[in-house]
């Protein structure tokens, strides 16, 4: 037989009551601390609002100054530098146009390398192919007759073994306005 323990109802009731009071006390502390944190954050935000207004006014002032500022009509470059750059762009465009427009129907360009050298002007290397040597010769003559290039030198010409097409490399020199003025 198992021994039965006597139940003390008063002690049991008191223990249950204390547990309930502890739960209520914990909930109350959580509520009070949450309320205190909310009030503190509202107070901090209220103190921050004037700073936000000052920052907004400062940003609006800067934006208004940027909008009202007169635009600079000229970039911060010297007029001589701009003129020199324009001349070089035109010279390069002419060299590209001359090399592209004078290609015979039997020839094609594969690569063009252009380099500006201050002493001599534009140095252009052309690589391409043609169906026969006559097309390469005609292309070289056309480049000479354009009058833009002071030097037209076929660097290499060889015939491909598999397809029978000829490969060529031509070096061109186009004097620049600046290099022409320096030599005078």
Short mmCIF file of N, CA and C in Angstrom, two decimals:
data_model
loop_
_atom_site.label_atom_id
_atom_site.label_comp_id
_atom_site.label_asym_id
_atom_site.label_seq_id
_atom_site.Cartn_x
_atom_site.Cartn_y
_atom_site.Cartn_z
N UNK A 1 0.81 -1.15 0.00
CA UNK A 1 0.00 0.00 0.00
C UNK A 1 0.87 1.24 0.00
N UNK A 2 0.46 2.09 -0.79
CA UNK A 2 1.24 3.31 -0.85
C UNK A 2 0.72 4.28 0.18
N UNK A 3 1.68 4.98 0.67
CA UNK A 3 1.32 5.93 1.72
C UNK A 3 0.81 7.20 1.08
N UNK A 4 -0.26 7.63 1.51
CA UNK A 4 -0.87 8.83 0.97
C UNK A 4 -0.42 10.01 1.81
N UNK A 5 -0.05 10.98 1.12
CA UNK A 5 0.38 12.19 1.78
C UNK A 5 -0.82 13.09 1.98
N UNK A 6 -0.89 13.73 3.09
CA UNK A 6 -2.04 14.61 3.31
C UNK A 6 -1.87 15.89 2.49
N UNK A 7 -2.91 16.38 1.94
CA UNK A 7 -2.91 17.57 1.12
C UNK A 7 -3.27 18.75 1.99
N UNK A 8 -2.38 19.74 1.94
CA UNK A 8 -2.62 20.95 2.69
C UNK A 8 -3.16 21.98 1.70
N UNK A 9 -4.44 22.19 1.72
CA UNK A 9 -5.10 23.07 0.75
C UNK A 9 -4.68 24.52 0.92
N UNK A 10 -4.44 24.94 2.09
CA UNK A 10 -4.06 26.34 2.32
C UNK A 10 -2.69 26.62 1.71
N UNK A 11 -1.74 25.67 1.87
CA UNK A 11 -0.40 25.85 1.31
C UNK A 11 -0.45 25.81 -0.23
N UNK A 12 -1.22 24.92 -0.71
CA UNK A 12 -1.37 24.79 -2.17
C UNK A 12 -1.97 26.06 -2.76
N UNK A 13 -2.99 26.59 -2.11
CA UNK A 13 -3.63 27.81 -2.58
C UNK A 13 -2.66 28.99 -2.54
N UNK A 14 -1.84 29.10 -1.47
CA UNK A 14 -0.88 30.18 -1.33
C UNK A 14 0.21 30.09 -2.42
N UNK A 15 0.70 28.91 -2.72
CA UNK A 15 1.73 28.74 -3.74
C UNK A 15 1.19 29.12 -5.12
N UNK A 16 -0.04 28.68 -5.40
CA UNK A 16 -0.65 29.03 -6.68
C UNK A 16 -0.85 30.54 -6.78
N UNK A 17 -1.27 31.16 -5.71
CA UNK A 17 -1.49 32.62 -5.69
C UNK A 17 -0.18 33.37 -5.91
N UNK A 18 0.91 32.90 -5.31
CA UNK A 18 2.22 33.55 -5.49
C UNK A 18 2.70 33.44 -6.94
N UNK A 19 2.49 32.27 -7.55
CA UNK A 19 2.87 32.11 -8.96
C UNK A 19 2.08 33.06 -9.84
N UNK A 20 0.81 33.20 -9.59
CA UNK A 20 -0.02 34.12 -10.38
C UNK A 20 0.42 35.56 -10.17
N UNK A 21 0.73 35.93 -8.93
CA UNK A 21 1.20 37.29 -8.65
C UNK A 21 2.54 37.57 -9.34
N UNK A 22 3.44 36.56 -9.38
CA UNK A 22 4.71 36.74 -10.08
C UNK A 22 4.50 36.95 -11.57
N UNK A 23 3.57 36.19 -12.16
CA UNK A 23 3.26 36.39 -13.58
C UNK A 23 2.74 37.79 -13.83
N UNK A 24 1.81 38.22 -12.99
CA UNK A 24 1.23 39.56 -13.14
C UNK A 24 2.30 40.62 -12.95
N UNK A 25 3.18 40.41 -11.95
CA UNK A 25 4.25 41.37 -11.69
C UNK A 25 5.20 41.45 -12.90
N UNK A 26 5.52 40.31 -13.52
CA UNK A 26 6.39 40.29 -14.70
C UNK A 26 5.74 41.01 -15.87
N UNK A 27 4.45 40.77 -16.08
CA UNK A 27 3.74 41.46 -17.15
C UNK A 27 3.70 42.96 -16.89
N UNK A 28 3.51 43.35 -15.64
CA UNK A 28 3.45 44.77 -15.29
C UNK A 28 4.81 45.44 -15.54
N UNK A 29 5.90 44.76 -15.14
CA UNK A 29 7.24 45.31 -15.35
C UNK A 29 7.52 45.44 -16.86
N UNK A 30 7.13 44.43 -17.64
CA UNK A 30 7.33 44.51 -19.09
C UNK A 30 6.53 45.66 -19.68
N UNK A 31 5.29 45.84 -19.22
CA UNK A 31 4.45 46.92 -19.73
C UNK A 31 5.05 48.28 -19.37
N UNK A 32 5.48 48.44 -18.13
CA UNK A 32 6.03 49.72 -17.69
C UNK A 32 7.34 50.02 -18.43
N UNK A 33 8.21 49.01 -18.57
CA UNK A 33 9.48 49.27 -19.26
C UNK A 33 9.25 49.56 -20.75
N UNK A 34 8.30 48.88 -21.38
CA UNK A 34 7.96 49.17 -22.78
C UNK A 34 7.41 50.57 -22.93
N UNK A 35 6.53 50.97 -22.00
CA UNK A 35 5.99 52.33 -22.04
C UNK A 35 7.09 53.36 -21.85
N UNK A 36 8.02 53.09 -20.93
CA UNK A 36 9.11 54.03 -20.68
C UNK A 36 10.00 54.15 -21.92
N UNK A 37 10.29 53.03 -22.58
CA UNK A 37 11.09 53.09 -23.81
C UNK A 37 10.37 53.86 -24.91
N UNK A 38 9.07 53.67 -25.01
CA UNK A 38 8.30 54.41 -26.02
C UNK A 38 8.34 55.90 -25.74
N UNK A 39 8.17 56.27 -24.49
CA UNK A 39 8.19 57.69 -24.13
C UNK A 39 9.58 58.28 -24.39
N UNK A 40 10.64 57.52 -24.07
CA UNK A 40 11.99 58.00 -24.33
C UNK A 40 12.26 58.17 -25.82
N UNK A 41 11.80 57.23 -26.63
CA UNK A 41 12.02 57.36 -28.07
C UNK A 41 11.23 58.53 -28.64
N UNK A 42 10.01 58.75 -28.15
CA UNK A 42 9.24 59.91 -28.60
C UNK A 42 9.93 61.21 -28.21
N UNK A 43 10.50 61.25 -27.00
CA UNK A 43 11.21 62.45 -26.55
C UNK A 43 12.46 62.68 -27.42
N UNK A 44 13.18 61.61 -27.73
CA UNK A 44 14.37 61.75 -28.58
C UNK A 44 13.98 62.24 -29.97
N UNK A 45 12.90 61.71 -30.51
CA UNK A 45 12.43 62.15 -31.82
C UNK A 45 12.00 63.62 -31.78
N UNK A 46 11.34 64.00 -30.67
CA UNK A 46 10.93 65.40 -30.53
C UNK A 46 12.15 66.32 -30.46
N UNK A 47 13.23 65.85 -29.85
CA UNK A 47 14.45 66.65 -29.81
C UNK A 47 15.16 66.66 -31.17
N UNK A 48 14.94 65.63 -31.97
CA UNK A 48 15.60 65.51 -33.26
C UNK A 48 14.90 66.32 -34.35
N UNK A 49 13.62 66.59 -34.19
CA UNK A 49 12.84 67.30 -35.21
C UNK A 49 13.45 68.66 -35.56
N UNK A 50 13.86 69.48 -34.61
CA UNK A 50 14.47 70.76 -35.02
C UNK A 50 15.74 70.57 -35.85
N UNK A 51 16.55 69.57 -35.50
CA UNK A 51 17.75 69.31 -36.31
C UNK A 51 17.38 68.90 -37.72
N UNK A 52 16.33 68.10 -37.86
CA UNK A 52 15.89 67.68 -39.19
C UNK A 52 15.40 68.88 -40.00
N UNK A 53 14.71 69.80 -39.34
CA UNK A 53 14.24 70.99 -40.04
C UNK A 53 15.41 71.85 -40.50
N UNK A 54 16.43 72.00 -39.65
CA UNK A 54 17.61 72.78 -40.02
C UNK A 54 18.33 72.11 -41.20
N UNK A 55 18.47 70.79 -41.16
CA UNK A 55 19.13 70.06 -42.25
C UNK A 55 18.34 70.20 -43.55
N UNK A 56 17.01 70.11 -43.45
CA UNK A 56 16.18 70.25 -44.65
C UNK A 56 16.33 71.65 -45.24
N UNK A 57 16.34 72.67 -44.39
CA UNK A 57 16.50 74.04 -44.87
C UNK A 57 17.87 74.23 -45.52
N UNK A 58 18.91 73.63 -44.94
CA UNK A 58 20.25 73.72 -45.52
C UNK A 58 20.31 73.06 -46.89
N UNK A 59 19.70 71.87 -47.02
CA UNK A 59 19.68 71.17 -48.30
C UNK A 59 18.88 71.95 -49.35
N UNK A 60 17.77 72.55 -48.93
CA UNK A 60 16.99 73.36 -49.87
C UNK A 60 17.78 74.57 -50.34
N UNK A 61 18.55 75.19 -49.44
CA UNK A 61 19.38 76.33 -49.80
C UNK A 61 20.45 75.93 -50.82
N UNK A 62 21.08 74.78 -50.58
CA UNK A 62 22.10 74.30 -51.51
C UNK A 62 21.48 73.99 -52.87
N UNK A 63 20.33 73.33 -52.87
CA UNK A 63 19.66 72.99 -54.12
C UNK A 63 19.25 74.24 -54.88
N UNK A 64 18.73 75.23 -54.16
CA UNK A 64 18.33 76.48 -54.81
C UNK A 64 19.55 77.20 -55.40
N UNK A 65 20.67 77.16 -54.67
CA UNK A 65 21.89 77.79 -55.18
C UNK A 65 22.39 77.07 -56.43
N UNK A 66 22.28 75.74 -56.45
CA UNK A 66 22.70 74.99 -57.64
C UNK A 66 21.80 75.28 -58.83
N UNK A 67 20.51 75.41 -58.58
CA UNK A 67 19.57 75.68 -59.67
C UNK A 67 19.77 77.10 -60.20
N UNK A 68 19.99 78.05 -59.31
CA UNK A 68 20.13 79.45 -59.71
C UNK A 68 21.52 79.79 -60.24
N UNK A 69 22.50 78.91 -60.04
CA UNK A 69 23.87 79.21 -60.47
C UNK A 69 23.93 79.29 -62.00
N UNK A 70 24.64 80.28 -62.51
CA UNK A 70 24.76 80.38 -63.98
C UNK A 70 25.62 79.24 -64.51
N UNK A 71 25.24 78.76 -65.68
CA UNK A 71 26.01 77.69 -66.31
C UNK A 71 27.25 78.27 -66.95
N UNK A 72 28.34 77.53 -66.85
CA UNK A 72 29.56 77.97 -67.50
C UNK A 72 29.43 77.71 -68.99
N UNK A 73 29.73 78.73 -69.76
CA UNK A 73 29.55 78.59 -71.20
C UNK A 73 30.70 77.82 -71.84
N UNK A 74 31.88 77.88 -71.28
CA UNK A 74 33.03 77.20 -71.86
C UNK A 74 33.56 76.18 -70.87
N UNK A 75 34.02 75.04 -71.38
CA UNK A 75 34.66 74.08 -70.48
C UNK A 75 35.99 74.63 -69.99
N UNK A 76 36.53 74.07 -68.95
CA UNK A 76 37.77 74.63 -68.38
C UNK A 76 39.01 74.24 -69.18
N UNK A 77 38.98 74.45 -70.50
CA UNK A 77 40.13 74.16 -71.35
C UNK A 77 40.56 75.44 -72.04
N UNK A 78 41.80 75.48 -72.38
CA UNK A 78 42.31 76.61 -73.14
C UNK A 78 41.77 76.55 -74.57
N UNK A 79 41.57 77.70 -75.18
CA UNK A 79 41.05 77.75 -76.55
C UNK A 79 42.00 77.07 -77.53
N UNK A 80 43.30 77.22 -77.32
CA UNK A 80 44.28 76.60 -78.22
C UNK A 80 44.21 75.07 -78.12
N UNK A 81 44.02 74.55 -76.89
CA UNK A 81 43.91 73.10 -76.72
C UNK A 81 42.66 72.56 -77.40
N UNK A 82 41.56 73.30 -77.27
CA UNK A 82 40.32 72.86 -77.92
C UNK A 82 40.47 72.87 -79.44
N UNK A 83 41.09 73.89 -79.96
CA UNK A 83 41.29 73.98 -81.41
C UNK A 83 42.20 72.86 -81.90
N UNK A 84 43.23 72.56 -81.13
CA UNK A 84 44.14 71.47 -81.49
C UNK A 84 43.40 70.13 -81.47
N UNK A 85 42.56 69.91 -80.46
CA UNK A 85 41.80 68.66 -80.38
C UNK A 85 40.82 68.54 -81.54
N UNK A 86 40.17 69.64 -81.89
CA UNK A 86 39.24 69.62 -83.03
C UNK A 86 39.99 69.29 -84.33
N UNK A 87 41.16 69.90 -84.50
CA UNK A 87 41.94 69.65 -85.72
C UNK A 87 42.37 68.19 -85.79
N UNK A 88 42.79 67.62 -84.66
CA UNK A 88 43.21 66.21 -84.66
C UNK A 88 42.03 65.30 -84.97
N UNK A 89 40.86 65.61 -84.42
CA UNK A 89 39.66 64.80 -84.72
C UNK A 89 39.32 64.85 -86.21
N UNK A 90 39.40 66.05 -86.79
CA UNK A 90 39.12 66.17 -88.22
C UNK A 90 40.15 65.42 -89.05
N UNK A 91 41.42 65.53 -88.66
CA UNK A 91 42.47 64.81 -89.39
C UNK A 91 42.24 63.30 -89.32
N UNK A 92 41.89 62.82 -88.13
CA UNK A 92 41.65 61.38 -87.97
C UNK A 92 40.44 60.95 -88.79
N UNK A 93 39.38 61.74 -88.76
CA UNK A 93 38.19 61.41 -89.55
C UNK A 93 38.51 61.36 -91.04
N UNK A 94 39.30 62.32 -91.51
CA UNK A 94 39.69 62.31 -92.92
C UNK A 94 40.51 61.08 -93.27
N UNK A 95 41.43 60.70 -92.38
CA UNK A 95 42.26 59.51 -92.64
C UNK A 95 41.40 58.26 -92.70
N UNK A 96 40.46 58.12 -91.78
CA UNK A 96 39.57 56.95 -91.78
C UNK A 96 38.70 56.94 -93.02
N UNK A 97 38.15 58.08 -93.38
CA UNK A 97 37.29 58.16 -94.56
C UNK A 97 38.09 57.84 -95.82
N UNK A 98 39.30 58.37 -95.93
CA UNK A 98 40.11 58.13 -97.12
C UNK A 98 40.49 56.66 -97.25
N UNK A 99 40.83 56.03 -96.14
CA UNK A 99 41.21 54.62 -96.22
C UNK A 99 40.01 53.73 -96.50
N UNK A 100 38.85 54.10 -96.01
CA UNK A 100 37.66 53.27 -96.23
C UNK A 100 37.04 53.46 -97.59
N UNK A 101 37.03 54.68 -98.08
CA UNK A 101 36.35 54.97 -99.36
C UNK A 101 37.16 54.54 -100.58
N UNK A 102 38.47 54.39 -100.43
CA UNK A 102 39.30 54.07 -101.60
C UNK A 102 39.55 52.58 -101.77
N UNK A 103 38.98 51.74 -100.94
CA UNK A 103 39.20 50.29 -101.06
C UNK A 103 38.53 49.78 -102.33
N UNK A 104 39.28 49.08 -103.21
CA UNK A 104 38.66 48.52 -104.41
C UNK A 104 37.69 47.39 -104.06
N UNK A 105 36.83 47.04 -104.99
CA UNK A 105 35.85 45.98 -104.74
C UNK A 105 36.50 44.63 -104.48
N UNK A 106 37.67 44.38 -105.06
CA UNK A 106 38.33 43.09 -104.91
C UNK A 106 39.16 43.00 -103.63
N UNK A 107 39.17 44.05 -102.81
CA UNK A 107 39.98 44.06 -101.59
C UNK A 107 39.09 44.35 -100.38
N UNK A 108 39.61 44.06 -99.22
CA UNK A 108 38.87 44.32 -97.99
C UNK A 108 39.86 44.66 -96.87
N UNK A 109 39.41 45.47 -95.95
CA UNK A 109 40.23 45.85 -94.79
C UNK A 109 39.83 44.97 -93.61
N UNK A 110 40.82 44.47 -92.90
CA UNK A 110 40.56 43.66 -91.72
C UNK A 110 40.89 44.41 -90.44
N UNK A 111 41.89 45.28 -90.51
CA UNK A 111 42.33 45.96 -89.30
C UNK A 111 42.94 47.30 -89.66
N UNK A 112 42.70 48.28 -88.80
CA UNK A 112 43.30 49.60 -88.97
C UNK A 112 43.79 50.06 -87.61
N UNK A 113 45.05 50.41 -87.52
CA UNK A 113 45.61 50.93 -86.28
C UNK A 113 46.11 52.34 -86.56
N UNK A 114 45.63 53.28 -85.78
CA UNK A 114 46.04 54.68 -85.95
C UNK A 114 46.73 55.14 -84.68
N UNK A 115 47.80 55.90 -84.86
CA UNK A 115 48.56 56.40 -83.73
C UNK A 115 49.02 57.81 -84.05
N UNK A 116 48.86 58.71 -83.10
CA UNK A 116 49.29 60.09 -83.33
C UNK A 116 50.69 60.27 -82.76
N UNK A 117 51.59 60.69 -83.60
CA UNK A 117 52.95 61.01 -83.18
C UNK A 117 53.14 62.51 -83.37
N UNK A 118 53.59 63.17 -82.34
CA UNK A 118 53.65 64.63 -82.36
C UNK A 118 54.58 65.16 -83.45
N UNK A 119 55.65 64.42 -83.75
CA UNK A 119 56.62 64.91 -84.73
C UNK A 119 56.12 64.72 -86.16
N UNK A 120 55.54 63.56 -86.43
CA UNK A 120 55.20 63.25 -87.83
C UNK A 120 53.71 63.33 -88.14
N UNK A 121 52.86 63.29 -87.15
CA UNK A 121 51.41 63.32 -87.39
C UNK A 121 50.79 61.95 -87.17
N UNK A 122 49.82 61.62 -88.00
CA UNK A 122 49.10 60.35 -87.87
C UNK A 122 49.86 59.25 -88.59
N UNK A 123 50.08 58.15 -87.86
CA UNK A 123 50.67 56.95 -88.46
C UNK A 123 49.58 55.89 -88.47
N UNK A 124 49.23 55.41 -89.67
CA UNK A 124 48.12 54.46 -89.82
C UNK A 124 48.65 53.18 -90.44
N UNK A 125 48.37 52.05 -89.80
CA UNK A 125 48.72 50.74 -90.36
C UNK A 125 47.44 50.04 -90.77
N UNK A 126 47.39 49.62 -92.01
CA UNK A 126 46.22 48.91 -92.55
C UNK A 126 46.59 47.47 -92.82
N UNK A 127 45.72 46.56 -92.42
CA UNK A 127 45.88 45.14 -92.76
C UNK A 127 44.60 44.69 -93.44
N UNK A 128 44.78 43.90 -94.48
CA UNK A 128 43.61 43.43 -95.20
C UNK A 128 43.97 42.34 -96.18
N UNK A 129 43.05 42.09 -97.06
CA UNK A 129 43.25 41.06 -98.06
C UNK A 129 42.66 41.49 -99.39
N UNK A 130 43.08 40.79 -100.43
CA UNK A 130 42.57 41.07 -101.78
C UNK A 130 42.59 39.78 -102.58
N UNK A 131 41.82 39.79 -103.66
CA UNK A 131 41.77 38.59 -104.49
C UNK A 131 43.05 38.42 -105.31
N UNK A 132 43.71 39.53 -105.64
CA UNK A 132 44.95 39.43 -106.41
C UNK A 132 45.84 40.63 -106.10
N UNK A 133 47.06 40.60 -106.63
CA UNK A 133 48.02 41.67 -106.38
C UNK A 133 47.60 42.98 -107.03
N UNK A 134 46.89 42.92 -108.12
CA UNK A 134 46.48 44.13 -108.83
C UNK A 134 45.57 45.01 -107.95
N UNK A 135 44.70 44.38 -107.17
CA UNK A 135 43.82 45.15 -106.28
C UNK A 135 44.63 45.87 -105.21
N UNK A 136 45.68 45.22 -104.71
CA UNK A 136 46.53 45.86 -103.70
C UNK A 136 47.28 47.04 -104.33
N UNK A 137 47.79 46.85 -105.53
CA UNK A 137 48.49 47.92 -106.23
C UNK A 137 47.54 49.10 -106.50
N UNK A 138 46.32 48.78 -106.93
CA UNK A 138 45.33 49.84 -107.19
C UNK A 138 44.99 50.58 -105.90
N UNK A 139 44.88 49.87 -104.79
CA UNK A 139 44.57 50.50 -103.50
C UNK A 139 45.69 51.43 -103.09
N UNK A 140 46.94 50.99 -103.23
CA UNK A 140 48.08 51.85 -102.88
C UNK A 140 48.09 53.10 -103.74
N UNK A 141 47.82 52.96 -105.02
CA UNK A 141 47.80 54.13 -105.92
C UNK A 141 46.67 55.09 -105.55
N UNK A 142 45.51 54.54 -105.22
CA UNK A 142 44.39 55.41 -104.82
C UNK A 142 44.74 56.19 -103.55
N UNK A 143 45.39 55.53 -102.60
CA UNK A 143 45.78 56.21 -101.37
C UNK A 143 46.79 57.32 -101.65
N UNK A 144 47.69 57.10 -102.61
CA UNK A 144 48.67 58.14 -102.98
C UNK A 144 47.98 59.33 -103.65
N UNK A 145 46.98 59.05 -104.50
CA UNK A 145 46.33 60.13 -105.25
C UNK A 145 45.37 60.95 -104.38
N UNK A 146 44.98 60.42 -103.25
CA UNK A 146 44.10 61.19 -102.35
C UNK A 146 44.78 62.48 -101.94
N UNK A 147 46.09 62.44 -101.73
CA UNK A 147 46.84 63.64 -101.36
C UNK A 147 46.87 63.91 -99.88
N UNK A 148 46.25 63.08 -99.08
CA UNK A 148 46.21 63.29 -97.63
C UNK A 148 47.45 62.71 -96.96
N UNK A 149 48.01 61.67 -97.55
CA UNK A 149 49.11 60.95 -96.93
C UNK A 149 50.43 61.33 -97.60
N UNK A 150 51.44 61.64 -96.79
CA UNK A 150 52.75 61.97 -97.34
C UNK A 150 53.54 60.72 -97.65
N UNK A 151 53.19 59.63 -97.02
CA UNK A 151 53.92 58.38 -97.24
C UNK A 151 52.93 57.23 -97.30
N UNK A 152 52.99 56.44 -98.37
CA UNK A 152 52.18 55.23 -98.53
C UNK A 152 53.16 54.10 -98.81
N UNK A 153 53.39 53.25 -97.80
CA UNK A 153 54.39 52.20 -97.92
C UNK A 153 53.76 50.84 -97.72
N UNK A 154 53.67 50.01 -98.77
CA UNK A 154 53.23 48.63 -98.54
C UNK A 154 54.30 47.88 -97.76
N UNK A 155 54.00 47.49 -96.53
CA UNK A 155 54.99 46.83 -95.68
C UNK A 155 55.17 45.37 -96.06
N UNK A 156 54.07 44.68 -96.28
CA UNK A 156 54.18 43.27 -96.66
C UNK A 156 52.99 42.88 -97.52
N UNK A 157 53.27 42.05 -98.50
CA UNK A 157 52.23 41.49 -99.37
C UNK A 157 52.58 40.02 -99.55
N UNK A 158 51.65 39.13 -99.27
CA UNK A 158 51.90 37.70 -99.49
C UNK A 158 50.61 37.01 -99.89
N UNK A 159 50.77 35.91 -100.58
CA UNK A 159 49.62 35.15 -101.07
C UNK A 159 49.34 34.01 -100.10
N UNK A 160 48.05 33.86 -99.76
CA UNK A 160 47.64 32.75 -98.91
C UNK A 160 47.66 31.45 -99.69
N UNK A 161 48.10 30.37 -99.04
CA UNK A 161 48.23 29.09 -99.74
C UNK A 161 46.89 28.37 -99.87
N UNK A 162 46.01 28.52 -98.91
CA UNK A 162 44.77 27.74 -98.94
C UNK A 162 43.69 28.39 -99.79
N UNK A 163 43.45 29.68 -99.58
CA UNK A 163 42.35 30.33 -100.30
C UNK A 163 42.80 31.11 -101.52
N UNK A 164 44.09 31.30 -101.70
CA UNK A 164 44.59 32.00 -102.87
C UNK A 164 44.48 33.51 -102.78
N UNK A 165 43.95 34.03 -101.68
CA UNK A 165 43.83 35.48 -101.52
C UNK A 165 45.15 36.06 -101.05
N UNK A 166 45.40 37.29 -101.39
CA UNK A 166 46.63 37.97 -100.98
C UNK A 166 46.36 38.77 -99.72
N UNK A 167 47.31 38.76 -98.82
CA UNK A 167 47.24 39.56 -97.59
C UNK A 167 48.20 40.73 -97.73
N UNK A 168 47.80 41.89 -97.22
CA UNK A 168 48.69 43.04 -97.33
C UNK A 168 48.70 43.82 -96.04
N UNK A 169 49.77 44.60 -95.88
CA UNK A 169 49.91 45.53 -94.77
C UNK A 169 50.51 46.80 -95.35
N UNK A 170 49.84 47.92 -95.13
CA UNK A 170 50.28 49.20 -95.69
C UNK A 170 50.42 50.20 -94.55
N UNK A 171 51.53 50.94 -94.57
CA UNK A 171 51.77 51.98 -93.56
C UNK A 171 51.56 53.34 -94.22
N UNK A 172 50.74 54.18 -93.56
CA UNK A 172 50.43 55.51 -94.08
C UNK A 172 50.88 56.56 -93.07
N UNK A 173 51.35 57.68 -93.56
CA UNK A 173 51.68 58.81 -92.70
C UNK A 173 50.86 60.00 -93.19
N UNK A 174 50.04 60.55 -92.30
CA UNK A 174 49.26 61.75 -92.60
C UNK A 174 49.76 62.86 -91.68
N UNK A 175 50.36 63.91 -92.23
CA UNK A 175 50.90 64.95 -91.36
C UNK A 175 49.79 65.70 -90.64
N UNK A 176 50.08 66.07 -89.42
CA UNK A 176 49.13 66.83 -88.61
C UNK A 176 49.39 68.31 -88.82
N UNK A 177 48.40 69.11 -88.49
CA UNK A 177 48.56 70.56 -88.58
C UNK A 177 49.66 71.01 -87.61
N UNK A 178 49.65 70.42 -86.41
CA UNK A 178 50.64 70.80 -85.40
C UNK A 178 52.05 70.38 -85.83
N UNK A 179 52.19 69.17 -86.42
CA UNK A 179 53.52 68.72 -86.85
C UNK A 179 54.01 69.53 -88.05
N UNK A 180 53.11 69.96 -88.93
CA UNK A 180 53.50 70.78 -90.07
C UNK A 180 53.99 72.15 -89.61
N UNK A 181 53.35 72.71 -88.57
CA UNK A 181 53.77 74.01 -88.06
C UNK A 181 55.11 73.92 -87.36
N UNK A 182 55.39 72.77 -86.69
CA UNK A 182 56.66 72.62 -85.99
C UNK A 182 57.83 72.49 -86.96
N UNK A 183 57.61 71.84 -88.10
CA UNK A 183 58.71 71.65 -89.05
C UNK A 183 59.06 72.93 -89.80
N UNK A 184 58.14 73.87 -89.86
CA UNK A 184 58.39 75.13 -90.59
C UNK A 184 59.25 76.08 -89.84
#
